[in-house]
GROMACS .gro file of C-alpha atoms in nm:
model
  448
    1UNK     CA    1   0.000   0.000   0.000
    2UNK     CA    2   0.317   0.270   0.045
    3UNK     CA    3   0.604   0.188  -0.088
    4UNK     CA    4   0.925   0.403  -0.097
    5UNK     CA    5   1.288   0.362  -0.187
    6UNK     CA    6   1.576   0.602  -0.120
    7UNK     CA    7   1.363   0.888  -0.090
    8UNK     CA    8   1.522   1.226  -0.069
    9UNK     CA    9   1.354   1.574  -0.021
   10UNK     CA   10   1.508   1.911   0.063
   11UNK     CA   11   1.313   2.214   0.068
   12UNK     CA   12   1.472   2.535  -0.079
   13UNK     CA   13   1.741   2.740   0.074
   14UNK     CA   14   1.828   2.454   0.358
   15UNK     CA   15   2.199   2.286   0.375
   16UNK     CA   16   2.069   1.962   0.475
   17UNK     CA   17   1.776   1.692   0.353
   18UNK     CA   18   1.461   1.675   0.557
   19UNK     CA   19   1.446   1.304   0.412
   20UNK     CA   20   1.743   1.162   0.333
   21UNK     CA   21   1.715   0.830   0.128
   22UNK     CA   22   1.391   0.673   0.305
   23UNK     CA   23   1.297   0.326   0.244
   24UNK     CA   24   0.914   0.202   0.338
   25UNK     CA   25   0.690  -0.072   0.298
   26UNK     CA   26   0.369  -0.117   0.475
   27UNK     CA   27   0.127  -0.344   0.325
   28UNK     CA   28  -0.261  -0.395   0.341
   29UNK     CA   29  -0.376  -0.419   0.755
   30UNK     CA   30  -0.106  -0.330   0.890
   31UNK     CA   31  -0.055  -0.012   1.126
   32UNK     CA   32   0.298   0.151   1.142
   33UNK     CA   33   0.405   0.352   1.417
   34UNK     CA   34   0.655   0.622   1.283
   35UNK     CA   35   0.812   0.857   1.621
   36UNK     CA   36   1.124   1.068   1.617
   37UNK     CA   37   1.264   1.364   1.766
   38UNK     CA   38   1.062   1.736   1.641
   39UNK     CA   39   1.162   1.888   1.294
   40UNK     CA   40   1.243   1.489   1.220
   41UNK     CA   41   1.076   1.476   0.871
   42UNK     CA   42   0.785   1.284   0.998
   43UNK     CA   43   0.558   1.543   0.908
   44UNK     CA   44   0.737   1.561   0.548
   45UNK     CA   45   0.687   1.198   0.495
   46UNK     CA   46   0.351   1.303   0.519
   47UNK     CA   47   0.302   1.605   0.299
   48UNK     CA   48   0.516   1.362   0.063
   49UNK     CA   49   0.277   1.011   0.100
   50UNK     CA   50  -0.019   1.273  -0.024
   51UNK     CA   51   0.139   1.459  -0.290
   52UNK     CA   52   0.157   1.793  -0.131
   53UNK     CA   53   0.529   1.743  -0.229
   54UNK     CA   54   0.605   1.836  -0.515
   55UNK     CA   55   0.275   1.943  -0.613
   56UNK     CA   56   0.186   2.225  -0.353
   57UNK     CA   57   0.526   2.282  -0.190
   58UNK     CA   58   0.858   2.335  -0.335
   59UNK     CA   59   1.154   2.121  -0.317
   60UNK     CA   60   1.385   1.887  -0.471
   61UNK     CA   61   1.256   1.507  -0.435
   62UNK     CA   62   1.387   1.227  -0.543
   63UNK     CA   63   1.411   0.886  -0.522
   64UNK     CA   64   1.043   0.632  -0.560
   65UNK     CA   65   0.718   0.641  -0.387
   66UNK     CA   66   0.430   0.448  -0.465
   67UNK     CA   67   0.080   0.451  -0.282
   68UNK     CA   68  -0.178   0.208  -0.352
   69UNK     CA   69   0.056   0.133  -0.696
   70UNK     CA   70   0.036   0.529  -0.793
   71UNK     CA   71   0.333   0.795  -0.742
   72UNK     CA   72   0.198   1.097  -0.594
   73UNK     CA   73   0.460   1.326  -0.746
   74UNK     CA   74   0.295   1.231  -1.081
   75UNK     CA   75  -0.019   1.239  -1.017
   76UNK     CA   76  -0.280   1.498  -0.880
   77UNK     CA   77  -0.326   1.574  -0.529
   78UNK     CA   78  -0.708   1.526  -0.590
   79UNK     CA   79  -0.669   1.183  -0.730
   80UNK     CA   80  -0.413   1.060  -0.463
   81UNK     CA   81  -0.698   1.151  -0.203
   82UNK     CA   82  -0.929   0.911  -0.339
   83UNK     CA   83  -0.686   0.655  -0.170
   84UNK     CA   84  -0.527   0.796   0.115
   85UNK     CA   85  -0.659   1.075   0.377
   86UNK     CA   86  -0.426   1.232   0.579
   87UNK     CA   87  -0.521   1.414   0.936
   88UNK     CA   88  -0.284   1.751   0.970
   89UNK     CA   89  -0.116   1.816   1.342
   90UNK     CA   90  -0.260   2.157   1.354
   91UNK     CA   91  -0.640   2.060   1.296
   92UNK     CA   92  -0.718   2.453   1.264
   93UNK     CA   93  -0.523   2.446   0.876
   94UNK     CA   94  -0.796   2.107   0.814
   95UNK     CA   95  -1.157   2.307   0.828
   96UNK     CA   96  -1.321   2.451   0.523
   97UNK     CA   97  -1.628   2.490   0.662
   98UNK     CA   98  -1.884   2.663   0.935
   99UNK     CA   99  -2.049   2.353   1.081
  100UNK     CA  100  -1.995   1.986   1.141
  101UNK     CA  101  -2.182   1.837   0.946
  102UNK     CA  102  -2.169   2.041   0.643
  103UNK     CA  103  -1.748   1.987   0.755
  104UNK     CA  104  -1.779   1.651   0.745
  105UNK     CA  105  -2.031   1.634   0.390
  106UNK     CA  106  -1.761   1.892   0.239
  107UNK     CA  107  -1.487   1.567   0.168
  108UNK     CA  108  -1.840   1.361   0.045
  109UNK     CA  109  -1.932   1.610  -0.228
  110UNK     CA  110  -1.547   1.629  -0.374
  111UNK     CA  111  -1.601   1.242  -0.397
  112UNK     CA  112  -1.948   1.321  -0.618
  113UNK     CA  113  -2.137   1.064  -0.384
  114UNK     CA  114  -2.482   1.079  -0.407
  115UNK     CA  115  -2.668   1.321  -0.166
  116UNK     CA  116  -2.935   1.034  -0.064
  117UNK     CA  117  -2.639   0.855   0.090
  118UNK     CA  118  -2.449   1.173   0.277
  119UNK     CA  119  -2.673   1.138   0.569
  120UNK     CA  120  -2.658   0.847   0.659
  121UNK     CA  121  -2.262   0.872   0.626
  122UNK     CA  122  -2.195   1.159   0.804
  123UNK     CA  123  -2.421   1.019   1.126
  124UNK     CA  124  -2.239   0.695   1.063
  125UNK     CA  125  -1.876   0.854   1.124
  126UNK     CA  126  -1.995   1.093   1.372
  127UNK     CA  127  -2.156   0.763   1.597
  128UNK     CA  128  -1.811   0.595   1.528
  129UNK     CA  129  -1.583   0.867   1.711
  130UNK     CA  130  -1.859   0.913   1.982
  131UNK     CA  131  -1.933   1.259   1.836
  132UNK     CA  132  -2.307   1.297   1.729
  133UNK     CA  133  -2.362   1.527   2.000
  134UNK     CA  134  -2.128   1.799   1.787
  135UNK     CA  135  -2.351   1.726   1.505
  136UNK     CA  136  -2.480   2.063   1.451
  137UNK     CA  137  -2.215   2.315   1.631
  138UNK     CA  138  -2.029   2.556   1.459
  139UNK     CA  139  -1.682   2.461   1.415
  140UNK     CA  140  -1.543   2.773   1.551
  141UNK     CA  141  -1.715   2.667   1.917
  142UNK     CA  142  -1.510   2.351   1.906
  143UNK     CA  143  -1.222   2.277   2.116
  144UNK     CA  144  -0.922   2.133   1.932
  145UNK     CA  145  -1.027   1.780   2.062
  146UNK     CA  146  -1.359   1.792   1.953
  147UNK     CA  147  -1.225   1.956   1.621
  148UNK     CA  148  -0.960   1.652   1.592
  149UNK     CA  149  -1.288   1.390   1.647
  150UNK     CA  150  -1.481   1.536   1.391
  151UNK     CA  151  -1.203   1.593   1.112
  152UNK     CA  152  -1.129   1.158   1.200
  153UNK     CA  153  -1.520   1.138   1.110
  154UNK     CA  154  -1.431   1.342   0.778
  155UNK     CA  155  -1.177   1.116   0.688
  156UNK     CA  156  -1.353   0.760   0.816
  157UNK     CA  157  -1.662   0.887   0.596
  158UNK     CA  158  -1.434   0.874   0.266
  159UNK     CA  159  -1.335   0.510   0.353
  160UNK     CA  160  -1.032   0.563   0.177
  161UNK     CA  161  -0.743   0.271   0.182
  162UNK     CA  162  -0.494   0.458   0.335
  163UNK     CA  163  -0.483   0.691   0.638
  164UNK     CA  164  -0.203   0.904   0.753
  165UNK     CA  165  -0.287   1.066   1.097
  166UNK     CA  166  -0.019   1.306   1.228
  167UNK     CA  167  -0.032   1.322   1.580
  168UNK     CA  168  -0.412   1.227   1.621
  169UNK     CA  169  -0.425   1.131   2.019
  170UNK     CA  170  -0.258   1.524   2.056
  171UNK     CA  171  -0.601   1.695   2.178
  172UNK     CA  172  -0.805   1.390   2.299
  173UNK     CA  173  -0.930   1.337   2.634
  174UNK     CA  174  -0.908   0.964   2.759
  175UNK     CA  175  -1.197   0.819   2.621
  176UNK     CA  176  -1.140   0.977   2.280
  177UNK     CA  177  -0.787   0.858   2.267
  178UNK     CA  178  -0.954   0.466   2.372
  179UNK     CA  179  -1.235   0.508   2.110
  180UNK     CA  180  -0.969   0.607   1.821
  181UNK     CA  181  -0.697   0.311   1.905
  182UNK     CA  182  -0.988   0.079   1.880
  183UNK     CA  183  -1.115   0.245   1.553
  184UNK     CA  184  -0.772   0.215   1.374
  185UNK     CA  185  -0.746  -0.164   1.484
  186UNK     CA  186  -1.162  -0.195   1.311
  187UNK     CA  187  -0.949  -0.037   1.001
  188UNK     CA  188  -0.660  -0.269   1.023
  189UNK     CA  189  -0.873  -0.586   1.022
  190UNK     CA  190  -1.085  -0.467   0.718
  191UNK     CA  191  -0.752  -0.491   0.513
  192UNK     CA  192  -0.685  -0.049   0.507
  193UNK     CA  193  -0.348   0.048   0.636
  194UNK     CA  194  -0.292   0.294   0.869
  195UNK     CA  195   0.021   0.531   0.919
  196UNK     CA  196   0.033   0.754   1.267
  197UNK     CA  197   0.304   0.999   1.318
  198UNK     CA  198   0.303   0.983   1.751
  199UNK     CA  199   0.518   1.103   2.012
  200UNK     CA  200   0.354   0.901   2.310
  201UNK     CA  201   0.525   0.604   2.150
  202UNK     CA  202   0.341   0.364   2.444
  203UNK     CA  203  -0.040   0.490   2.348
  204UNK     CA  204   0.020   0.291   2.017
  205UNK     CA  205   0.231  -0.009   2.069
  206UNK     CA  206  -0.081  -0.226   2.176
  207UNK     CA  207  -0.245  -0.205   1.814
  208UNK     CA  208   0.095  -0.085   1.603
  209UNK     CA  209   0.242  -0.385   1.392
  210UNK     CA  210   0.552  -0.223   1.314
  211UNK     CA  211   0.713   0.073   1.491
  212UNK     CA  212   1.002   0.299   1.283
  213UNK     CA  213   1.186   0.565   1.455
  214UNK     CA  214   1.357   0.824   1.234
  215UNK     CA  215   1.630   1.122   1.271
  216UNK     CA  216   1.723   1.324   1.080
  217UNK     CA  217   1.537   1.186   0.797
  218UNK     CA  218   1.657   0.862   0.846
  219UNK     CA  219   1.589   0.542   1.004
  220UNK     CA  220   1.734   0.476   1.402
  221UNK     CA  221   1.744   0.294   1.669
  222UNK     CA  222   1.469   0.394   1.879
  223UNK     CA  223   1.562   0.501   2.240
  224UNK     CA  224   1.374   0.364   2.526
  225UNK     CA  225   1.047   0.597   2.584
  226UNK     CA  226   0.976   0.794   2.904
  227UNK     CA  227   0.647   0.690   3.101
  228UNK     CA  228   0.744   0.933   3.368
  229UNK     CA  229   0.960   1.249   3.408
  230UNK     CA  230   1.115   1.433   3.695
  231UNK     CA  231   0.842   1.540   3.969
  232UNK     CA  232   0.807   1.869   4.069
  233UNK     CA  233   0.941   1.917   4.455
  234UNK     CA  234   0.597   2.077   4.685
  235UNK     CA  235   0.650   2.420   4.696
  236UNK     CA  236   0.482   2.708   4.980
  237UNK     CA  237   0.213   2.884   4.861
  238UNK     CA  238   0.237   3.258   4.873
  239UNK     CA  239   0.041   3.510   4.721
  240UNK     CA  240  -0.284   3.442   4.494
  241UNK     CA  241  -0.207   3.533   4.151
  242UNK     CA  242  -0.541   3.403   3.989
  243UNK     CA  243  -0.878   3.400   4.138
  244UNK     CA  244  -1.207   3.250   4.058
  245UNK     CA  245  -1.520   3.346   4.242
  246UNK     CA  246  -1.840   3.216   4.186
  247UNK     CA  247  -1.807   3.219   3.776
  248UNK     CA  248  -2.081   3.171   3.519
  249UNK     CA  249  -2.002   3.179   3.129
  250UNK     CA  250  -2.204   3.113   2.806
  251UNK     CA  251  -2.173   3.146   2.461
  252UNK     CA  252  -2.385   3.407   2.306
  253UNK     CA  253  -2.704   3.199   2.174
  254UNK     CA  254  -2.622   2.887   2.333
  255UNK     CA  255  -2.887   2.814   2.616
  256UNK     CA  256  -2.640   2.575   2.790
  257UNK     CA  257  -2.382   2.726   3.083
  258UNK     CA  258  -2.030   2.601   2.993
  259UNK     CA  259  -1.927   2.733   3.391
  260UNK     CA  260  -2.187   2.770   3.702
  261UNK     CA  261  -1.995   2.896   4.045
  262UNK     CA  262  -1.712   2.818   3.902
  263UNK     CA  263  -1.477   2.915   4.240
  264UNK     CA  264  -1.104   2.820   4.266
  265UNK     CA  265  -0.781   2.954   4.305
  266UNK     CA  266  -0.404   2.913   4.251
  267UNK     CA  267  -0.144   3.083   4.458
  268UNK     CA  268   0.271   3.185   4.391
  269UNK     CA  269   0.499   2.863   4.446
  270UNK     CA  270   0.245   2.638   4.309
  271UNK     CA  271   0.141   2.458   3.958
  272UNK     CA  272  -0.219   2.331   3.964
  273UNK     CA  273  -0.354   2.072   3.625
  274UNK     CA  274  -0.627   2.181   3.496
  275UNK     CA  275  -0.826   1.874   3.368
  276UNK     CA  276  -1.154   1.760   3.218
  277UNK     CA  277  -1.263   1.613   2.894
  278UNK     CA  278  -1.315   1.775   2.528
  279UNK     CA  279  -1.510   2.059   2.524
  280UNK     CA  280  -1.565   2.134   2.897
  281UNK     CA  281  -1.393   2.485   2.854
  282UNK     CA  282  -1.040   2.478   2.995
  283UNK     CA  283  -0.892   2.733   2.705
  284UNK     CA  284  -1.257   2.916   2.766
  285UNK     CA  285  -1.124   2.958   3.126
  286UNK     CA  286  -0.779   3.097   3.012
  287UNK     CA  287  -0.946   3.324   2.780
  288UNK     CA  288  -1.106   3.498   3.084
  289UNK     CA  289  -0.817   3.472   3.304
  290UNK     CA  290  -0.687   3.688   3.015
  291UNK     CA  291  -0.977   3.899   2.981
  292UNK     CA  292  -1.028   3.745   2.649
  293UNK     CA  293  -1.358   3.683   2.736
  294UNK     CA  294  -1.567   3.821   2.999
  295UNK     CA  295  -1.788   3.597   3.277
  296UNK     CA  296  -2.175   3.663   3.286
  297UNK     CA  297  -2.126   3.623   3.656
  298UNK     CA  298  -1.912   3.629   3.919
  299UNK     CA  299  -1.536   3.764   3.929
  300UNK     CA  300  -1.179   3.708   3.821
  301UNK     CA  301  -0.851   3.807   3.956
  302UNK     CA  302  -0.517   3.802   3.774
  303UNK     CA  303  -0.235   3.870   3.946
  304UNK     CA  304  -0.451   4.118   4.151
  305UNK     CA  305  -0.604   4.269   3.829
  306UNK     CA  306  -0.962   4.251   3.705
  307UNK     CA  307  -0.940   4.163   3.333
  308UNK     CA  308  -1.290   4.267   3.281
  309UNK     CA  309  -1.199   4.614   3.338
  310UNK     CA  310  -0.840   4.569   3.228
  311UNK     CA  311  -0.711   4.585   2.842
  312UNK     CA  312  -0.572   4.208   2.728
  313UNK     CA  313  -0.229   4.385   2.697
  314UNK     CA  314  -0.218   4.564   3.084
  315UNK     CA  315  -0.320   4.136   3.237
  316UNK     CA  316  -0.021   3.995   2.965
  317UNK     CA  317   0.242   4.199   3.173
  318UNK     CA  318   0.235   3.965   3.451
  319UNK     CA  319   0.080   3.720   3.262
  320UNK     CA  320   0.191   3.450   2.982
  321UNK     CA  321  -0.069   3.248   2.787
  322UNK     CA  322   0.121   3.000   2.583
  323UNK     CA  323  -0.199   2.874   2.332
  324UNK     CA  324  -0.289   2.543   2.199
  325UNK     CA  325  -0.172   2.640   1.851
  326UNK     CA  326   0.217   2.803   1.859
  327UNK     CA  327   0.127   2.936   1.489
  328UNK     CA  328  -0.152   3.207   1.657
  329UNK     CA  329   0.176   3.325   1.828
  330UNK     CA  330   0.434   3.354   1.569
  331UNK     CA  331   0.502   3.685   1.386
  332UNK     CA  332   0.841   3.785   1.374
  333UNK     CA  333   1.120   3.622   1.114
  334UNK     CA  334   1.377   3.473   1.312
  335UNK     CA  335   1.333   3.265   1.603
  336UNK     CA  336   1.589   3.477   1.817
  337UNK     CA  337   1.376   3.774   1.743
  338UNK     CA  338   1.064   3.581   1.868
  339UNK     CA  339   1.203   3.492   2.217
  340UNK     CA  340   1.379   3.868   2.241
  341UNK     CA  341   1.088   4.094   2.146
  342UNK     CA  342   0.924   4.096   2.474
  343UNK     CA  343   1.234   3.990   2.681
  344UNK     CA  344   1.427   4.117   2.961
  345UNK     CA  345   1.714   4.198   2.734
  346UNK     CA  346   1.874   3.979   2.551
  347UNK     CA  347   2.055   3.783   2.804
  348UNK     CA  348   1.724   3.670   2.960
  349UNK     CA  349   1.652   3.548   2.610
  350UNK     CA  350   1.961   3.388   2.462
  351UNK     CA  351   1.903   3.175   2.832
  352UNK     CA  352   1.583   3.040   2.737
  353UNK     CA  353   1.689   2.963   2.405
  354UNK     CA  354   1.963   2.780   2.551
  355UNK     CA  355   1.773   2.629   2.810
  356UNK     CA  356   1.526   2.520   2.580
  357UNK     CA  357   1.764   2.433   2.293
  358UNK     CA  358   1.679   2.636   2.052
  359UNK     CA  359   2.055   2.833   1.942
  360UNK     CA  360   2.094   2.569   1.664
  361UNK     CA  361   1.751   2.717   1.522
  362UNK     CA  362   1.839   3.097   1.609
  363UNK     CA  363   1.814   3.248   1.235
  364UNK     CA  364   1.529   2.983   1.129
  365UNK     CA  365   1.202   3.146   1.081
  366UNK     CA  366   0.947   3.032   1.286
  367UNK     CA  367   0.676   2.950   1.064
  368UNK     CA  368   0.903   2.699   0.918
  369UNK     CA  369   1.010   2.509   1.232
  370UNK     CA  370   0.850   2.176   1.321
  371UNK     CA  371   0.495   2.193   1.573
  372UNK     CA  372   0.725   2.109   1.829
  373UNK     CA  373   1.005   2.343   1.754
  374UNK     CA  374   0.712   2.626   1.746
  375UNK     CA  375   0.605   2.502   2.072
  376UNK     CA  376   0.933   2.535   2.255
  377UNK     CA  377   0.966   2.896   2.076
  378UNK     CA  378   0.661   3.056   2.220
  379UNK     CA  379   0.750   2.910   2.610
  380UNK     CA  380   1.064   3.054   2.567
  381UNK     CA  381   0.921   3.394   2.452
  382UNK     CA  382   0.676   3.352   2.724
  383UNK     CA  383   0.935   3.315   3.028
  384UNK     CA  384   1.185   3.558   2.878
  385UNK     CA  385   0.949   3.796   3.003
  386UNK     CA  386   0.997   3.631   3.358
  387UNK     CA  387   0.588   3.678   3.439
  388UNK     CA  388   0.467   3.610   3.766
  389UNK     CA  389   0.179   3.361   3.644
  390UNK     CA  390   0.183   3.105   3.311
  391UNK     CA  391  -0.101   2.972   3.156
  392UNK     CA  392  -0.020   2.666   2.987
  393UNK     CA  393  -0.266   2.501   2.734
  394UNK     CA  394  -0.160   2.159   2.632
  395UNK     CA  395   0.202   2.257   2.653
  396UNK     CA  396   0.343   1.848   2.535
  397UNK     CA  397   0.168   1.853   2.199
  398UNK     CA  398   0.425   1.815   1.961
  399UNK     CA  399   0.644   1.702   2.187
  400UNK     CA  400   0.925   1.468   2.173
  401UNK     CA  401   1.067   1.297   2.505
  402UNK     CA  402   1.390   1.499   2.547
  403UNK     CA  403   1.214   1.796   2.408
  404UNK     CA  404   0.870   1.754   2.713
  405UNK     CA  405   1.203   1.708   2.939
  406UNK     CA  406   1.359   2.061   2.871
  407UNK     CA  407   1.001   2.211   2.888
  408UNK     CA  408   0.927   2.072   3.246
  409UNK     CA  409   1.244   2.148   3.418
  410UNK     CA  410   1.240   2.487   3.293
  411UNK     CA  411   0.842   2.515   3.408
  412UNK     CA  412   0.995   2.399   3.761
  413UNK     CA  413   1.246   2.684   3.770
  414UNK     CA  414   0.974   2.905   3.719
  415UNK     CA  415   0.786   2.770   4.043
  416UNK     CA  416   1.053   2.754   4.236
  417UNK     CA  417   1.098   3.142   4.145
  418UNK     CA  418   0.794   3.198   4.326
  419UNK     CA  419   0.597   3.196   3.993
  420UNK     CA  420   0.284   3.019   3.935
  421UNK     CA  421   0.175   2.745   3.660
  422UNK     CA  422  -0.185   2.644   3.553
  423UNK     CA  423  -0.167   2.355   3.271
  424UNK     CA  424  -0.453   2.201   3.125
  425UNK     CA  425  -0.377   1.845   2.974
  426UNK     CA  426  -0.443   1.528   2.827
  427UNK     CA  427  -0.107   1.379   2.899
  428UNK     CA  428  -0.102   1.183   3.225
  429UNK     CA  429   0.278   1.270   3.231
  430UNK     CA  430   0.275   1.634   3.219
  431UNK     CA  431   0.004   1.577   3.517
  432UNK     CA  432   0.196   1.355   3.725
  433UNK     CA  433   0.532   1.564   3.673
  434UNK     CA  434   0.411   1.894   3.756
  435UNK     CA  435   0.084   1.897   3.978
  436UNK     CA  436   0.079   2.040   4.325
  437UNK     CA  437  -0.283   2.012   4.269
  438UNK     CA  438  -0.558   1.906   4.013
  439UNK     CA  439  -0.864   2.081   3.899
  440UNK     CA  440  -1.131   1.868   3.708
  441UNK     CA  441  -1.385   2.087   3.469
  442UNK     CA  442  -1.693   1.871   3.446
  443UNK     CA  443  -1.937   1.896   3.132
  444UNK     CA  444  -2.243   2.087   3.209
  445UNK     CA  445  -2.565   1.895   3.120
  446UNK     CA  446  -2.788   2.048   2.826
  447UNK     CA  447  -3.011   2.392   2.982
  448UNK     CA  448  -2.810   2.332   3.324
   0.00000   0.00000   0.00000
């Protein structure tokens, strides 16, 4: 089903291949477990198994590829997708559309099937990734978890032979991430092959039939994973630097209450997880911390200031906000002038780019960097600014053991500063490492 032999690519104006002389076979019902280090070329392999490259972006490829007995580089993107579907690790670049379900008929209509049979498909797919309840949102209301479910219903709708999922457990609560290991081994056993680009290298091992580990575009040895990292030492609680009191919040036009006395609070010297499944509004709650947003009840506190009466840019002097997506962060043209432009000088940031080894990618620019590469930039930006509080919203997507390592010691310096840390996660690890205490946001019930 993919098929490649000494596959090079390098994309213009770098010194060194992103694949360099890749060799692949993965046949029919089989599910291959590619990991590696960020900025690998895993993502490459991808944009290169679907025919991006050549055909959409530039670069010098050679070697063989075949997929489903077809080269992509000779072939049109449009035809390659009859066969193979390929989920993006930054779901917000994957949406075309307003809602779900006209989302999720969008890939049906390109395929010319016949509108008598969309229903029925698009309920189908939405049932299989325990998402009919989404059915009808807007896509712009969705967290990235419940955006990640419904672009997997996109793709299982098409039923195409391949599937190339980059990253897919990144946003997904627990029950997601059990629902979607159990839907790629349904695909396996129906004779489709299945490709998944993964950090958590453990997640996949119990359905994977054949694990790859590449650097530097190449095949490795794969190192031993990490279940568990470095635990943060307890730390005394000093000052309150964010404050919930008695919190309401809804969407305008939705009847439901996504908070109700929501009360809670975390103090200087401390790190508190913020938890809770898809949807239940733990980037809604940094928004407001931020005064992003603004609660229809109750109050917030942030670092003694009230960001409903406060301008976003008066609350991000003592607070940092790193977001779920590093690219709605990015907007200078060299990584160095990322972490420096709101820096203490530019000692404070050539020390986070050190700490968080990023001098080897100084003069890159940042859009081009790998997801986890633009990750570690914007937590370096954010504690070159030494703030007193850090918002953190899944901070290990993207993430590559050494790379989660860096990120977590250099969140415990911050506490041990005297700064403060609230993280909302999916990874247990991130959890386990860094929690003084946990918060769980529970899913309002519809009109509650």
């Amino acid at each position: 089903m993919i098929r490649a032999s000494r596959m090079r690519f390098r994309y213009p104006g770098r010194g060194e291949d992103a694949l360099a002389g890749l060799d692949l076979d993965v046949g029919p019902g089989e599910i291959a477990l590619i990991s590696g280090p960020t900025g690998c070329g895993k993502s490459t392999l991808g944009m290169a198994l679907c025919g991006a490259i050549p055909h959409l972006i530039a670069g010098s490829l050679d070697g063989d590829l075949n997929v489903c007995g077809q080269r992509p580089d000779r072939r049109a993107v449009r035809e390659t997708a009859r066969d193979l579907g390929l989920l993006l690790q930054n779901v917000e670049f994957m949406t075309f559309t307003e809602k779900v379900d006209d989302e999720i008929a969008f890939g049906l209509e390109n395929f010319a099937v016949e509108p008598d049979r969309m229903d029925a498909l698009i309920q189908g797919a939405l049932d299989r990734v325990e998402a009919a309840h989404l059915r009808h949102r807007k896509i712009v209301t969705l967290s990235s978890g419940e955006r990640q479910r419904v672009l997997m219903a996109a793709l299982l709708a098409l039923d195409q032979r391949v599937l190339v999922l980059d990253e897919p457990l990144a946003f997904l609560d627990r029950q997601a991430q059990r629902r979607l290991l159990a839907i790629l081994t349904e695909i396996a056993q129906s004779g489709r092959t299945v490709l998944v680009f993964e950090h958590r290298r453990d997640m996949l091992r119990s359905v994977a039939s054949t694990e790859l580990y590449m650097t530097g575009g190449r095949w490795d040895d794969a190192p031993e994973s990490v279940s568990r990292f470095a635990v943060m030492p307890e730390g005394s609680a000093g000052e309150t630097l964010l404050a919930f009191d008695d919190v309401a919040f809804a969407w305008p036009g939705d009847s439901r209450q996504l908070f109700t006395g929501l009360s809670f609070a975390v103090r200087a010297g401390e790190s508190v997880a913020l938890l809770g499944n898809n949807g239940c509004g733990k980037t809604t709650l940094f928004r407001l911390a931020m005064g992003l947003l603004k609660p229809s009840q109750g109050t917030v506190r942030t670092c003694a200031l009230d960001p409903s009466k406060e301008p976003p840019a008066r609350i991000a002097e003592q607070a940092a906000y790193i977001f779920q997506q590093p690219d709605h962060q990015l907007y200078l043209t060299t990584v160095t002038d990322e972490v420096a432009a709101q820096s203490n000088g530019w000692a404070a940031a050539d020390r986070e780019m050190r700490d968080l080894d990023l001098l080897a990618l100084a003069d890159r620019h940042p859009r081009s960097l790998s997801m986890g590469q633009k990750r570690r930039v914007t937590i370096a930006a954010a504690c070159a600014r030494r703030p007193k509080l850090m918002l953190l919203d899944e901070p290990s997507v993207g993430l590559d053991d050494r790379s989660l390592a860096l990120v977590l010691a250099r969140l415990s310096r911050h506490i041990e500063g005297g700064g403060a840390a609230l993280v909302a996660t999916h990874d247990q690890r991130v959890a386990d490492a860094l929690a003084h205490r946990r918060v769980r946001l529970q899913m309002q019930t519809k009109g509650a």
